[in-house]
Short mmCIF file of the C-alpha atoms (twelve columns), coordinates in Angstrom:
data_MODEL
# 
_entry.id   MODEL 
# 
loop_
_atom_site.group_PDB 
_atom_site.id 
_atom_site.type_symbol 
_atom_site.label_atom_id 
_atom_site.label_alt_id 
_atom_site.label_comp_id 
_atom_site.label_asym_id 
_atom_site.label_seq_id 
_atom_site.Cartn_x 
_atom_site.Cartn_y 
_atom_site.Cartn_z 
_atom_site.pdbx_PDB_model_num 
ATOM 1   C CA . UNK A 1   98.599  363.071 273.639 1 
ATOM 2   C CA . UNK A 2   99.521  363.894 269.578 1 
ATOM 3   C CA . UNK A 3   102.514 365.798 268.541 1 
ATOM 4   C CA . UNK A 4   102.468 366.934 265.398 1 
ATOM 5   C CA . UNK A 5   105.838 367.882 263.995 1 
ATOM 6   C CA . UNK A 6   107.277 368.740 260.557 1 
ATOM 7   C CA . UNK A 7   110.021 367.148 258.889 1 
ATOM 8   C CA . UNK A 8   112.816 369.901 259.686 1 
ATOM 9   C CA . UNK A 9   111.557 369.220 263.932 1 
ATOM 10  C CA . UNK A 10  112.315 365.357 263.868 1 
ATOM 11  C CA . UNK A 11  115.886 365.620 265.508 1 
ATOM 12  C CA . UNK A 12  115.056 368.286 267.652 1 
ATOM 13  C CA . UNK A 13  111.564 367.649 269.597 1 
ATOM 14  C CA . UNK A 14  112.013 365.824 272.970 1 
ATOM 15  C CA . UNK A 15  108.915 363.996 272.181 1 
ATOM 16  C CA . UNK A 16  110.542 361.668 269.129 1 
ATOM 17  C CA . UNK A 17  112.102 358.972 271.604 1 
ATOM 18  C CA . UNK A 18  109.514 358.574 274.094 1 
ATOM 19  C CA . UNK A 19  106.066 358.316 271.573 1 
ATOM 20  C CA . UNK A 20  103.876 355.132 271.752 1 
ATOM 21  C CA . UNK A 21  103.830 355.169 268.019 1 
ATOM 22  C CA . UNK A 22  105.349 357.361 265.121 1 
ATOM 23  C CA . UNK A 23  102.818 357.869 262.472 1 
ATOM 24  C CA . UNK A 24  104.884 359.617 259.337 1 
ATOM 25  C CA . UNK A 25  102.554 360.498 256.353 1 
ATOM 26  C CA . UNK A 26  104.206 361.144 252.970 1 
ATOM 27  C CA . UNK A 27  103.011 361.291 248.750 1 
ATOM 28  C CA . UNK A 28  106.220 359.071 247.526 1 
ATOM 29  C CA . UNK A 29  109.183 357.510 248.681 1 
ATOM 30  C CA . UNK A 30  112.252 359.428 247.714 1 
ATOM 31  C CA . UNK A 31  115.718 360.305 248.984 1 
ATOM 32  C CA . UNK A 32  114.122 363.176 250.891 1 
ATOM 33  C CA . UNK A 33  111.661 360.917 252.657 1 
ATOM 34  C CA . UNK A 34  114.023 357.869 253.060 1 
ATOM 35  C CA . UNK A 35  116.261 360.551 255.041 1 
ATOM 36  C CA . UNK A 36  113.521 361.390 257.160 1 
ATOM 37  C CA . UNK A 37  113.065 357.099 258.210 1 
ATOM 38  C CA . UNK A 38  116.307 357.478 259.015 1 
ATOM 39  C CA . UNK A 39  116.341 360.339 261.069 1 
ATOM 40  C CA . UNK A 40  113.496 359.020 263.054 1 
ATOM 41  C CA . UNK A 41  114.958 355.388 263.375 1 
ATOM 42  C CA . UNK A 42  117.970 356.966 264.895 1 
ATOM 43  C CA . UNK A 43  116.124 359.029 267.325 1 
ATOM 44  C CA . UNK A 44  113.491 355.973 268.229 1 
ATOM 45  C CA . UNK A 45  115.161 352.577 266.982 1 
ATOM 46  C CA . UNK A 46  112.354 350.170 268.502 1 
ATOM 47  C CA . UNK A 47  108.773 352.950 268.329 1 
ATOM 48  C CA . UNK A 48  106.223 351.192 266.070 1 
ATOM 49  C CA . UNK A 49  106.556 353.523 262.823 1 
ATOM 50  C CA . UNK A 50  103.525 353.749 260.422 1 
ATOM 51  C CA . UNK A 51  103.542 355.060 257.164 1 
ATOM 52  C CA . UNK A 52  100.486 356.746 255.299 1 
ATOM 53  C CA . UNK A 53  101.279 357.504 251.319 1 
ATOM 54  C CA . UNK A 54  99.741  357.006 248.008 1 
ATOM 55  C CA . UNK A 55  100.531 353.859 246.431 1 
ATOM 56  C CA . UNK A 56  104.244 352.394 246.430 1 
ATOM 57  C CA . UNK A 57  106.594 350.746 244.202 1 
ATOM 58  C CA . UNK A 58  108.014 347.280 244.658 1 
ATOM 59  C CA . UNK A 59  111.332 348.717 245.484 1 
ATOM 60  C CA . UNK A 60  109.773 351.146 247.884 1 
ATOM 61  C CA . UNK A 61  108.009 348.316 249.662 1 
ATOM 62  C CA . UNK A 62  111.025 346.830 250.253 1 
ATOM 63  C CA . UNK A 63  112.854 349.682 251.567 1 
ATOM 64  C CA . UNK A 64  109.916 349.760 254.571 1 
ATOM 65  C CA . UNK A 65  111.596 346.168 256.176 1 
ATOM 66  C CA . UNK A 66  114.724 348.362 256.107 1 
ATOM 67  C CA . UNK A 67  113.488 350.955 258.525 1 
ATOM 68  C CA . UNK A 68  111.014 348.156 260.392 1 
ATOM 69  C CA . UNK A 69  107.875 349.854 259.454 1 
ATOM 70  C CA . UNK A 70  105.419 347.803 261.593 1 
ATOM 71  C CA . UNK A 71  102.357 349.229 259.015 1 
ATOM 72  C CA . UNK A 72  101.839 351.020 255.461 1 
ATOM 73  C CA . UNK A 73  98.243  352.544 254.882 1 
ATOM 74  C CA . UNK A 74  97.048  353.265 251.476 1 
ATOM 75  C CA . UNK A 75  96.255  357.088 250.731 1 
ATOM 76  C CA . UNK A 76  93.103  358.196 250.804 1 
ATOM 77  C CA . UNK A 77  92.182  356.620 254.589 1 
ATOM 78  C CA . UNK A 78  89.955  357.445 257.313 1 
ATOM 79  C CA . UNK A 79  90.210  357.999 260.981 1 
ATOM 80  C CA . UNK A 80  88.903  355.022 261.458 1 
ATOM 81  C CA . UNK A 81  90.542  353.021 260.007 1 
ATOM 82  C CA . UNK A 82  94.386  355.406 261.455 1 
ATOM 83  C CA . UNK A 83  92.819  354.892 264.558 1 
ATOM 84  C CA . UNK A 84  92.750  351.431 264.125 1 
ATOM 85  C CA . UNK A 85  96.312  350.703 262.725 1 
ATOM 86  C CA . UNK A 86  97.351  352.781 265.667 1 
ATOM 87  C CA . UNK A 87  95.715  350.478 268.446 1 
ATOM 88  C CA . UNK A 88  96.662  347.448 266.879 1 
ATOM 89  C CA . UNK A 89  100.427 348.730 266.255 1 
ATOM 90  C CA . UNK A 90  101.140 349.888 269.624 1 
ATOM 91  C CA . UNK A 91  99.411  347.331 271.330 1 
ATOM 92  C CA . UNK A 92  101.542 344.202 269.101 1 
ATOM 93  C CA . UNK A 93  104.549 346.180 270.467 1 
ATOM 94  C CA . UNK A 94  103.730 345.649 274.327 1 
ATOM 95  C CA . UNK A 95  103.547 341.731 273.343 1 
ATOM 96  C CA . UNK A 96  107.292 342.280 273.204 1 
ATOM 97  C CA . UNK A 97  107.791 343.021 277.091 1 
ATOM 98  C CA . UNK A 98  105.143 340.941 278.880 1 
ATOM 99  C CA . UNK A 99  103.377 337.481 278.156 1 
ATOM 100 C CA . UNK A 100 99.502  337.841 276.707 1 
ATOM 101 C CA . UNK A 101 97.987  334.282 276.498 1 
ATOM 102 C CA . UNK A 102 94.364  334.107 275.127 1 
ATOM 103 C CA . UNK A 103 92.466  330.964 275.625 1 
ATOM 104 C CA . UNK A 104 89.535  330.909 273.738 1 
ATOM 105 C CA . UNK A 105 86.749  328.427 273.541 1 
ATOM 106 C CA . UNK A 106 85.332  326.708 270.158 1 
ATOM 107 C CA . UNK A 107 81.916  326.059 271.422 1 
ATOM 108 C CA . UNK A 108 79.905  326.004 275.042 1 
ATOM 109 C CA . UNK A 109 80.943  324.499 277.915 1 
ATOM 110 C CA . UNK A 110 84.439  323.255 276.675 1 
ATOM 111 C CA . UNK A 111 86.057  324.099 279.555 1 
ATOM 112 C CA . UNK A 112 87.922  327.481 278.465 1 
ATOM 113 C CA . UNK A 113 87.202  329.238 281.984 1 
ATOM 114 C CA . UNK A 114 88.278  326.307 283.890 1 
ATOM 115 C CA . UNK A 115 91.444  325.635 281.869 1 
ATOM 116 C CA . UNK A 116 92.018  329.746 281.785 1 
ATOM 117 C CA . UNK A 117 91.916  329.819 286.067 1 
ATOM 118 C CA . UNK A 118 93.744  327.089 286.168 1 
ATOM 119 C CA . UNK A 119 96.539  328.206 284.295 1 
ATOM 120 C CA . UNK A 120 96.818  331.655 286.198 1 
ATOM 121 C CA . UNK A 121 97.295  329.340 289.165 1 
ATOM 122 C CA . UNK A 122 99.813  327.320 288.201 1 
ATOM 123 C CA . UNK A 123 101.546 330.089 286.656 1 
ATOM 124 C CA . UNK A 124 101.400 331.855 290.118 1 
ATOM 125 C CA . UNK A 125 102.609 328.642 291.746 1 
ATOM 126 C CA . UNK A 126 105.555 327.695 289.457 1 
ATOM 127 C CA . UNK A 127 106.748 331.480 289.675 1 
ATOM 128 C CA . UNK A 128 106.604 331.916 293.025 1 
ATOM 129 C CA . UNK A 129 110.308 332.639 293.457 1 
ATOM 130 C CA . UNK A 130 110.780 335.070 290.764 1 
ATOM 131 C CA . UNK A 131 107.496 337.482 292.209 1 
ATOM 132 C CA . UNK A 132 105.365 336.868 289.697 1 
ATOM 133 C CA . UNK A 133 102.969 339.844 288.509 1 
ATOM 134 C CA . UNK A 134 100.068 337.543 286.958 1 
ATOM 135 C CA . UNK A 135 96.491  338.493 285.653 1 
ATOM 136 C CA . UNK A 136 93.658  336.337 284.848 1 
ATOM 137 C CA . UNK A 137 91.309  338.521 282.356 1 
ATOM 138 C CA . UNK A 138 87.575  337.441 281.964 1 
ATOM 139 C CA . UNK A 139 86.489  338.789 278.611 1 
ATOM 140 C CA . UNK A 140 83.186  337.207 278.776 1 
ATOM 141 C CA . UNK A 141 80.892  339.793 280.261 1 
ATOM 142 C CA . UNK A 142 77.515  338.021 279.566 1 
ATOM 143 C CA . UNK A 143 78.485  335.900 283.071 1 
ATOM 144 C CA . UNK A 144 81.610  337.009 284.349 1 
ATOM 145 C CA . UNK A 145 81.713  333.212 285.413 1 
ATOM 146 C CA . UNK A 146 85.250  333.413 286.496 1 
ATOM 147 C CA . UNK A 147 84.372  335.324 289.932 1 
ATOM 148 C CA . UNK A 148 81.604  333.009 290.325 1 
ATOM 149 C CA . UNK A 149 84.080  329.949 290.105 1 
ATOM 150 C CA . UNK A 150 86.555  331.627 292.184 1 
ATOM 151 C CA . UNK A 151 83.768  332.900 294.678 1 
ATOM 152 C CA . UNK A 152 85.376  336.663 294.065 1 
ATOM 153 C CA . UNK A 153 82.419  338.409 292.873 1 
ATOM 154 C CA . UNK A 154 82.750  341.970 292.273 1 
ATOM 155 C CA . UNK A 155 80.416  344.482 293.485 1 
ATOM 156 C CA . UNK A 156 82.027  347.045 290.824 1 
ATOM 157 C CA . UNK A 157 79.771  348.240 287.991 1 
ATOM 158 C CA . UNK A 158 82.373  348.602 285.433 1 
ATOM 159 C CA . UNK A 159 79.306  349.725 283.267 1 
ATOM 160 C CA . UNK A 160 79.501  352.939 285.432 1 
ATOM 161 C CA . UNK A 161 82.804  354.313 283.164 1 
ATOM 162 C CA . UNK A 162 81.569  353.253 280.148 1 
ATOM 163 C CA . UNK A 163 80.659  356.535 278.881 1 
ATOM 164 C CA . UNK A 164 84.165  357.731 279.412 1 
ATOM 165 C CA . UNK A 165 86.618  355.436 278.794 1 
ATOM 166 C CA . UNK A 166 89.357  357.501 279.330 1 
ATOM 167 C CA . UNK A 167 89.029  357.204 283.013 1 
ATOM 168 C CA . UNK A 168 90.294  353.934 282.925 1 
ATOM 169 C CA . UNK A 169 94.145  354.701 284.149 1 
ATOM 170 C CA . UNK A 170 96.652  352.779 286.338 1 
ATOM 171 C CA . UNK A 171 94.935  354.357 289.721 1 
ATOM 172 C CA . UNK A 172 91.741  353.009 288.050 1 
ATOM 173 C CA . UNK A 173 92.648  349.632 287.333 1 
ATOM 174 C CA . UNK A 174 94.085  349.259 291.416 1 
ATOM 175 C CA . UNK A 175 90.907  349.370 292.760 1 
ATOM 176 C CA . UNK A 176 88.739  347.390 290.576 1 
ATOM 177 C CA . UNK A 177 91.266  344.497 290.673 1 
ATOM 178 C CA . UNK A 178 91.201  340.908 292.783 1 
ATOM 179 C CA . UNK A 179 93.972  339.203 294.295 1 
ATOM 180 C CA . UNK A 180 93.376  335.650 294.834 1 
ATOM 181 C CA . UNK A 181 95.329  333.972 297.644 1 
ATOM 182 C CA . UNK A 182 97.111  331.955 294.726 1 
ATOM 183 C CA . UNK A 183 98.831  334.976 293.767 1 
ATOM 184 C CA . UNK A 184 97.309  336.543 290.465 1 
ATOM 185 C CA . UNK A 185 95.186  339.091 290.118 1 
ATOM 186 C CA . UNK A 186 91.344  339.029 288.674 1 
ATOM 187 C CA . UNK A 187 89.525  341.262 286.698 1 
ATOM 188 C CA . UNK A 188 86.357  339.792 286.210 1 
ATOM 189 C CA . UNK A 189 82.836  341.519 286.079 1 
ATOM 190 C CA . UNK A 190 79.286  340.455 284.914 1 
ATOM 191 C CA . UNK A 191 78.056  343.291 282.559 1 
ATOM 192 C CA . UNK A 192 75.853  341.714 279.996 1 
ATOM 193 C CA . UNK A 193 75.335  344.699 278.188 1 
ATOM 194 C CA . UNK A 194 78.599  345.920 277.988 1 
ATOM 195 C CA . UNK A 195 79.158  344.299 274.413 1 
ATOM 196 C CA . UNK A 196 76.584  346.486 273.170 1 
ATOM 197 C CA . UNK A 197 76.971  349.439 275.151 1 
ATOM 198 C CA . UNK A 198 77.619  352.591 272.572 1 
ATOM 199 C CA . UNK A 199 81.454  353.217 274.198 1 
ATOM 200 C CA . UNK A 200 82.153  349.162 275.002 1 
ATOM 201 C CA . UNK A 201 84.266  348.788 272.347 1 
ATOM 202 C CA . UNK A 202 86.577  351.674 273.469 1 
ATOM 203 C CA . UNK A 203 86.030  350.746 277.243 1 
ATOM 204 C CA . UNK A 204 87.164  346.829 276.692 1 
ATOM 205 C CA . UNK A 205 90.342  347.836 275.046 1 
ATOM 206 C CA . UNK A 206 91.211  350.093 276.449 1 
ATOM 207 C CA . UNK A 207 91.046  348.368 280.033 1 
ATOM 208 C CA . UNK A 208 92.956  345.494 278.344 1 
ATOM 209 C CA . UNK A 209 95.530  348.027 277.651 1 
ATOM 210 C CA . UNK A 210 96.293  349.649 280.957 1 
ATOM 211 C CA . UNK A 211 95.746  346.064 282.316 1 
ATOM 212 C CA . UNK A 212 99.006  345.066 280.172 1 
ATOM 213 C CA . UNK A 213 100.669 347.660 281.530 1 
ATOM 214 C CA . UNK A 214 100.465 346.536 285.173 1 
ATOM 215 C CA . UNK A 215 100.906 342.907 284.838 1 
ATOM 216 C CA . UNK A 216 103.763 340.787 283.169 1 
ATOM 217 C CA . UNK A 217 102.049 337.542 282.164 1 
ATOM 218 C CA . UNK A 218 98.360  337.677 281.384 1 
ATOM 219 C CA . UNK A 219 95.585  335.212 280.569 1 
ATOM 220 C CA . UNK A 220 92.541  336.095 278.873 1 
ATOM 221 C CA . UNK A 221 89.309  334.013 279.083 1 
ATOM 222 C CA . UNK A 222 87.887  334.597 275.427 1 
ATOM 223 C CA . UNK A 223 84.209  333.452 274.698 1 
ATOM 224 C CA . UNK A 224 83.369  331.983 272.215 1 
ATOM 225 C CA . UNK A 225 80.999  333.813 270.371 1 
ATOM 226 C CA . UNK A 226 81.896  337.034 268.618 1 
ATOM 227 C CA . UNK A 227 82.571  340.472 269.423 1 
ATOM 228 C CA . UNK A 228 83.233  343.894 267.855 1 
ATOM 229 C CA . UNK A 229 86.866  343.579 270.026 1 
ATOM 230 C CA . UNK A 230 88.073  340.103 269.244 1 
ATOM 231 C CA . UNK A 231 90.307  340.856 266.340 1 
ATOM 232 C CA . UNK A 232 91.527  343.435 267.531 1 
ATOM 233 C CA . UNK A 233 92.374  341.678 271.160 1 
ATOM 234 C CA . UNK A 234 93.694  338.673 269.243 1 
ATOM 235 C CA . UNK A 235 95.817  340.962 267.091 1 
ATOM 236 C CA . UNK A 236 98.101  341.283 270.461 1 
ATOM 237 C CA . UNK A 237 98.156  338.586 272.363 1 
ATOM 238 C CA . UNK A 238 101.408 336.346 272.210 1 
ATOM 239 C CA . UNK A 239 99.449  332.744 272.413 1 
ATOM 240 C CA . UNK A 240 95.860  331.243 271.386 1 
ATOM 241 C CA . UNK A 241 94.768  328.102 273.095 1 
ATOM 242 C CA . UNK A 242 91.800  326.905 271.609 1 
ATOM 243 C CA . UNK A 243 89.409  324.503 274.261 1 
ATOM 244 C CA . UNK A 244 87.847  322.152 272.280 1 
ATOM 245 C CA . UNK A 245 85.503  318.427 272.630 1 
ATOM 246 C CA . UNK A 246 86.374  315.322 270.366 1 
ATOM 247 C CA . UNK A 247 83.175  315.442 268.582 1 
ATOM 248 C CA . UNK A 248 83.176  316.530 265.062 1 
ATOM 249 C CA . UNK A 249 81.021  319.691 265.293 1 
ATOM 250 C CA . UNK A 250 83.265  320.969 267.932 1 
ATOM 251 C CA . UNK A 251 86.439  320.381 265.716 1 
ATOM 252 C CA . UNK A 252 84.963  321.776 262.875 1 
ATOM 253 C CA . UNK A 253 84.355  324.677 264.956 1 
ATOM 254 C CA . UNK A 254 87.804  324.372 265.838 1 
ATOM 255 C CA . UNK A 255 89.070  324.539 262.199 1 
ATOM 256 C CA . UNK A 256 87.029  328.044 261.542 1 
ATOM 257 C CA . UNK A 257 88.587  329.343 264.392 1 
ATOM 258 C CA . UNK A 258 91.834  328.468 263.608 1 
ATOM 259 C CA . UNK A 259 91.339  329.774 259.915 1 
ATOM 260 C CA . UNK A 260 90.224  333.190 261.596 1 
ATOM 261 C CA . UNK A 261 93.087  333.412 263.805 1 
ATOM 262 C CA . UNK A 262 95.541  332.807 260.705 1 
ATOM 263 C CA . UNK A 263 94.055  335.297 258.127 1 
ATOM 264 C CA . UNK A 264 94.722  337.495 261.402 1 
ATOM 265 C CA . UNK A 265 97.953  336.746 262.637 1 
ATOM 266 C CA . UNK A 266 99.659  334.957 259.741 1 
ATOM 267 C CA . UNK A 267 100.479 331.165 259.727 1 
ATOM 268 C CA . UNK A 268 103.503 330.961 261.889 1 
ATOM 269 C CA . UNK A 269 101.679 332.695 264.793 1 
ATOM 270 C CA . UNK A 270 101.385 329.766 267.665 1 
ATOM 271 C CA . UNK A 271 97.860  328.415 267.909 1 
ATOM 272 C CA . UNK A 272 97.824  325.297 270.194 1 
ATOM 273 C CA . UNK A 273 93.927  322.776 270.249 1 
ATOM 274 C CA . UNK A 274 93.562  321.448 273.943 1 
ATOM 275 C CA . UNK A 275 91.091  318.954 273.745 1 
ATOM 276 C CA . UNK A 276 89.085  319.291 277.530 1 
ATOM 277 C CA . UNK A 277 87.839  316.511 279.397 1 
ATOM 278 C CA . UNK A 278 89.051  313.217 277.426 1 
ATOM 279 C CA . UNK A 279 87.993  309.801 278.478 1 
ATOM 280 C CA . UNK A 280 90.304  307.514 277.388 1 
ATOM 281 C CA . UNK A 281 88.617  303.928 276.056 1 
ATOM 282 C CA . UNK A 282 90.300  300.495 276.035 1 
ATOM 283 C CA . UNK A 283 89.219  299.491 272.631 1 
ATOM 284 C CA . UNK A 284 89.985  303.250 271.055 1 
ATOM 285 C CA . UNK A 285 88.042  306.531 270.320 1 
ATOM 286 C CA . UNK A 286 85.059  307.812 268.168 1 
ATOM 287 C CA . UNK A 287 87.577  309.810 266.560 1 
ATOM 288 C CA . UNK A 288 91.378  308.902 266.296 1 
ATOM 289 C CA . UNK A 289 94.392  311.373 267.090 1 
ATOM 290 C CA . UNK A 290 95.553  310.114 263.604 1 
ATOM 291 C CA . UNK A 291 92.089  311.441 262.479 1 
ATOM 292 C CA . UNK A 292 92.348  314.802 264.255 1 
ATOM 293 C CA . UNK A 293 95.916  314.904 263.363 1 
ATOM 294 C CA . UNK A 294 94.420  315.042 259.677 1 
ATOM 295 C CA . UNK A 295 91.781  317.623 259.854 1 
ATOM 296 C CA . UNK A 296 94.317  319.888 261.885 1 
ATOM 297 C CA . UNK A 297 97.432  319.436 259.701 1 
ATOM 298 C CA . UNK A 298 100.083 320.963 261.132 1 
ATOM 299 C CA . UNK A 299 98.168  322.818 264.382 1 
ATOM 300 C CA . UNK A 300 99.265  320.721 266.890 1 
ATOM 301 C CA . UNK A 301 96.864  319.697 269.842 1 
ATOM 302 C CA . UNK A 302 96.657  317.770 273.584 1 
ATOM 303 C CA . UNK A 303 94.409  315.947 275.461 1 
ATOM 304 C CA . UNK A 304 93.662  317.092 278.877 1 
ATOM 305 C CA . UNK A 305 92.037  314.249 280.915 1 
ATOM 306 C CA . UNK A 306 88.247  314.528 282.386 1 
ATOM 307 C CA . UNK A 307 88.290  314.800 286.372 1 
ATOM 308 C CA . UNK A 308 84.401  315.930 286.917 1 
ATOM 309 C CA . UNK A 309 84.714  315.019 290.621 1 
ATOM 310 C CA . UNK A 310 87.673  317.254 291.266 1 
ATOM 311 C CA . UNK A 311 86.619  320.027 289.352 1 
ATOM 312 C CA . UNK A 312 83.230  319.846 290.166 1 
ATOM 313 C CA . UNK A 313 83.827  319.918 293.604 1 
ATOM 314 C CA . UNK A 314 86.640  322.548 293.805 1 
ATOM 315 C CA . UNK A 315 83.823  324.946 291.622 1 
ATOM 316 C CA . UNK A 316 81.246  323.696 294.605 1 
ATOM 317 C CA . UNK A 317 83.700  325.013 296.884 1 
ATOM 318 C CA . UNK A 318 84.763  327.976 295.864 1 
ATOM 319 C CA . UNK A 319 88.278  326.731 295.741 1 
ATOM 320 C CA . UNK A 320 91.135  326.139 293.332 1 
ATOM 321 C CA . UNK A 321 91.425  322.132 292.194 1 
ATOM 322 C CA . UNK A 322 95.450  322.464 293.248 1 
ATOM 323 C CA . UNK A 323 94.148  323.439 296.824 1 
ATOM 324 C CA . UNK A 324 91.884  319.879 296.976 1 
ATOM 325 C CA . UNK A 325 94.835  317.893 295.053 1 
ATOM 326 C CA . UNK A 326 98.318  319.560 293.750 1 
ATOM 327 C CA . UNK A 327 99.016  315.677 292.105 1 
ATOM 328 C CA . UNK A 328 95.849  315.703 289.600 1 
ATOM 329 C CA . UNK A 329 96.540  314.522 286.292 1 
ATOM 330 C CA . UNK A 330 94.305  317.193 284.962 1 
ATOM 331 C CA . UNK A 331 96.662  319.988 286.912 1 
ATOM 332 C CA . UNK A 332 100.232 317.229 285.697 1 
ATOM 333 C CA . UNK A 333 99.052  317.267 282.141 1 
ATOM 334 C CA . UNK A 334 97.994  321.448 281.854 1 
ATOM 335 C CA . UNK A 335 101.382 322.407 283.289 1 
ATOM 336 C CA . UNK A 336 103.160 320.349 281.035 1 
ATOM 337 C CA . UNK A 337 101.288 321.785 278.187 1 
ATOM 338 C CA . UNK A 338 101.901 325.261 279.711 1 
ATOM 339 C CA . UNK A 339 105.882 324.348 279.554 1 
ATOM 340 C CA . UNK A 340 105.749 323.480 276.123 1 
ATOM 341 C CA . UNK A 341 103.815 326.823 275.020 1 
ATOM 342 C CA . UNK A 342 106.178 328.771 277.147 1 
ATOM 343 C CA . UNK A 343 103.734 330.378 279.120 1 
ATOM 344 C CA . UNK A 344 105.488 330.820 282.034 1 
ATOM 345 C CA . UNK A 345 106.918 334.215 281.661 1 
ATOM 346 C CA . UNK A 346 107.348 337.816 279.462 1 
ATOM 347 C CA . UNK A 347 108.598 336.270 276.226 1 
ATOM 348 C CA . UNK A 348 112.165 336.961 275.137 1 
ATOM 349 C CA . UNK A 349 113.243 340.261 273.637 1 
# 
């Protein structure tokens, strides 16, 4: 719903406190209009606030950190691109109150649906006691492999509500979801043409926002090839774990992702490298971690050891690799990398 107020109704419309986002659209920056920030920052301290004026001075700019304006657009603009600013504003805000971890793969077959189940698990597992609300999110429609590996396929044709997107609610998202008997939840469908489909775009993110809603620590399986939604999916998630090989085409796949991810998210945000299925040899590697170390400067990476017979047969069963063997040094080594990312839990306000 849009409320569109003028400047004399900010301090008395019931709507101010409780908006998603706060879009305020002036020519200058002035005492007037600086009055107005104020106004609204009293009524709605923490509401993503975005501004729309012609062009502003250095002193102006500054005056925006003041009031915690979360984005400035340049007059003249287009719905699109409001529209946009708007999605990715209010979704960065709901980072703040749940956990959103992507995990993304550099190339095929790394190993980014395996490592993404198995990390719902043992989030599920280590939060047991505190009733976790976990979701594991498969973003990669062309196979919806996830319910194939967890033997949860779903008969739902989420294709079915692609034309109207906006009846993806809350009631919606309750009775396409999974739960596995780990814990989490599953949303996982095989809809090759979804990517394409004239209203994906707006049915993807949509999902992925009610989806946030419902669950307090997500994990989203992220393919590797590109999509009209992945900047705008990465633009709110809290974590990136790139899955990776040690062979240099898949680290210099690695690198362009991580350049990607930067230009998009700055270059404090946390990206972390797992390096899947690493054989260890006596006499060293192809390619050194001093090497690596080197070509990813100051990304910082881990190993996660190769176990093809217990994965292998755990995805032959149908089965989580915890529920053949909890003491794995695959499952040991993830869940310590999982500690160090804090990915345990909603991050801290």
């Amino acid at each position: 719903m849009i409320t569109k107020l003028r400047v004399n109704e900010v301090n008395s419309d019931p709507s101010v406190p409780t908006a998603d986002v706060i879009v305020v659209d002036f020519d200058e920056m002035g005492e007037d209009e600086l009055q107005i920030f104020a106004e609204v920052r009293a009524k709605a301290p923490e509401t993503p606030l975005i501004l729309v004026s012609e062009e502003l001075t250095p002193d102006a700019m500054r005056q925006l950190f003041k009031y915690n304006v979360q984005d400035w657009l340049r007059k003249p603009i287009d719905d699109e691109g409001l529209l946009s600013a708007i999605r990715s504003t209010v979704r960065s805000s709901r980072t703040t109150t749940n956990q959103v971890n992507a995990v993304i793969s550099c190339v095929g077959g790394a190993g980014a649906t395996t490592l993404a189940i198995n990390m719902a698990d043992i989030a599920s597992r280590r939060l047991a006691k505190k009733d976790p609300n976990i979701a594991l999110v498969d973003l990669d429609f062309s196979t919806g492999n996830c319910s194939y590996v967890l033997n949860m396929v779903s008969t739902f044709n989420l294709g079915s509500v692609a034309s109207a997107p906006r009846r993806v609610d809350s009631e919606f998202v309750s009775v396409i979801q999974q739960q596995h008997d780990s814990g989490f939840y599953l949303y996982s469908f095989k809809r090759p043409d979804l990517n394409t489909e004239l209203n994906g775009y707006e049915l993807i993110l949509r999902l992925l926002d009610v989806v946030s809603l419902e669950h307090t620590t997500l994990f989203l399986d992220i393919p590797y090839y590109a999509t009209e939604w992945r900047n705008d999916v990465l633009s709110a998630v809290n974590t990136v774990t790139l899955v990776s090989e040690v062979n240099l085409p898949a680290i210099k796949h690695t690198l362009d992702q991580i350049e990607q991810i930067k230009e998009l998210r700055g270059e404090d945000f946390p990206i972390h490298v797992v390096f899947n299925k690493h054989s260890g040899r006596l006499f060293g590697q192809r390619i050194s971690s001093r090497r690596i170390k080197e070509l990813l400067e100051d990304t910082p990476f881990t190993y996660l050891p190769a176990d093809h017979s217990l994965i292998g047969e755990a995805t032959d069963r149908g089965v989580l690799p915890s529920d053949i063997s909890t003491r794995a040094q695959f499952l040991k080594k993830l869940t310590g990398y999982m500690k160090s990312a804090n990915m345990m839990g909603a991050p801290a306000k």
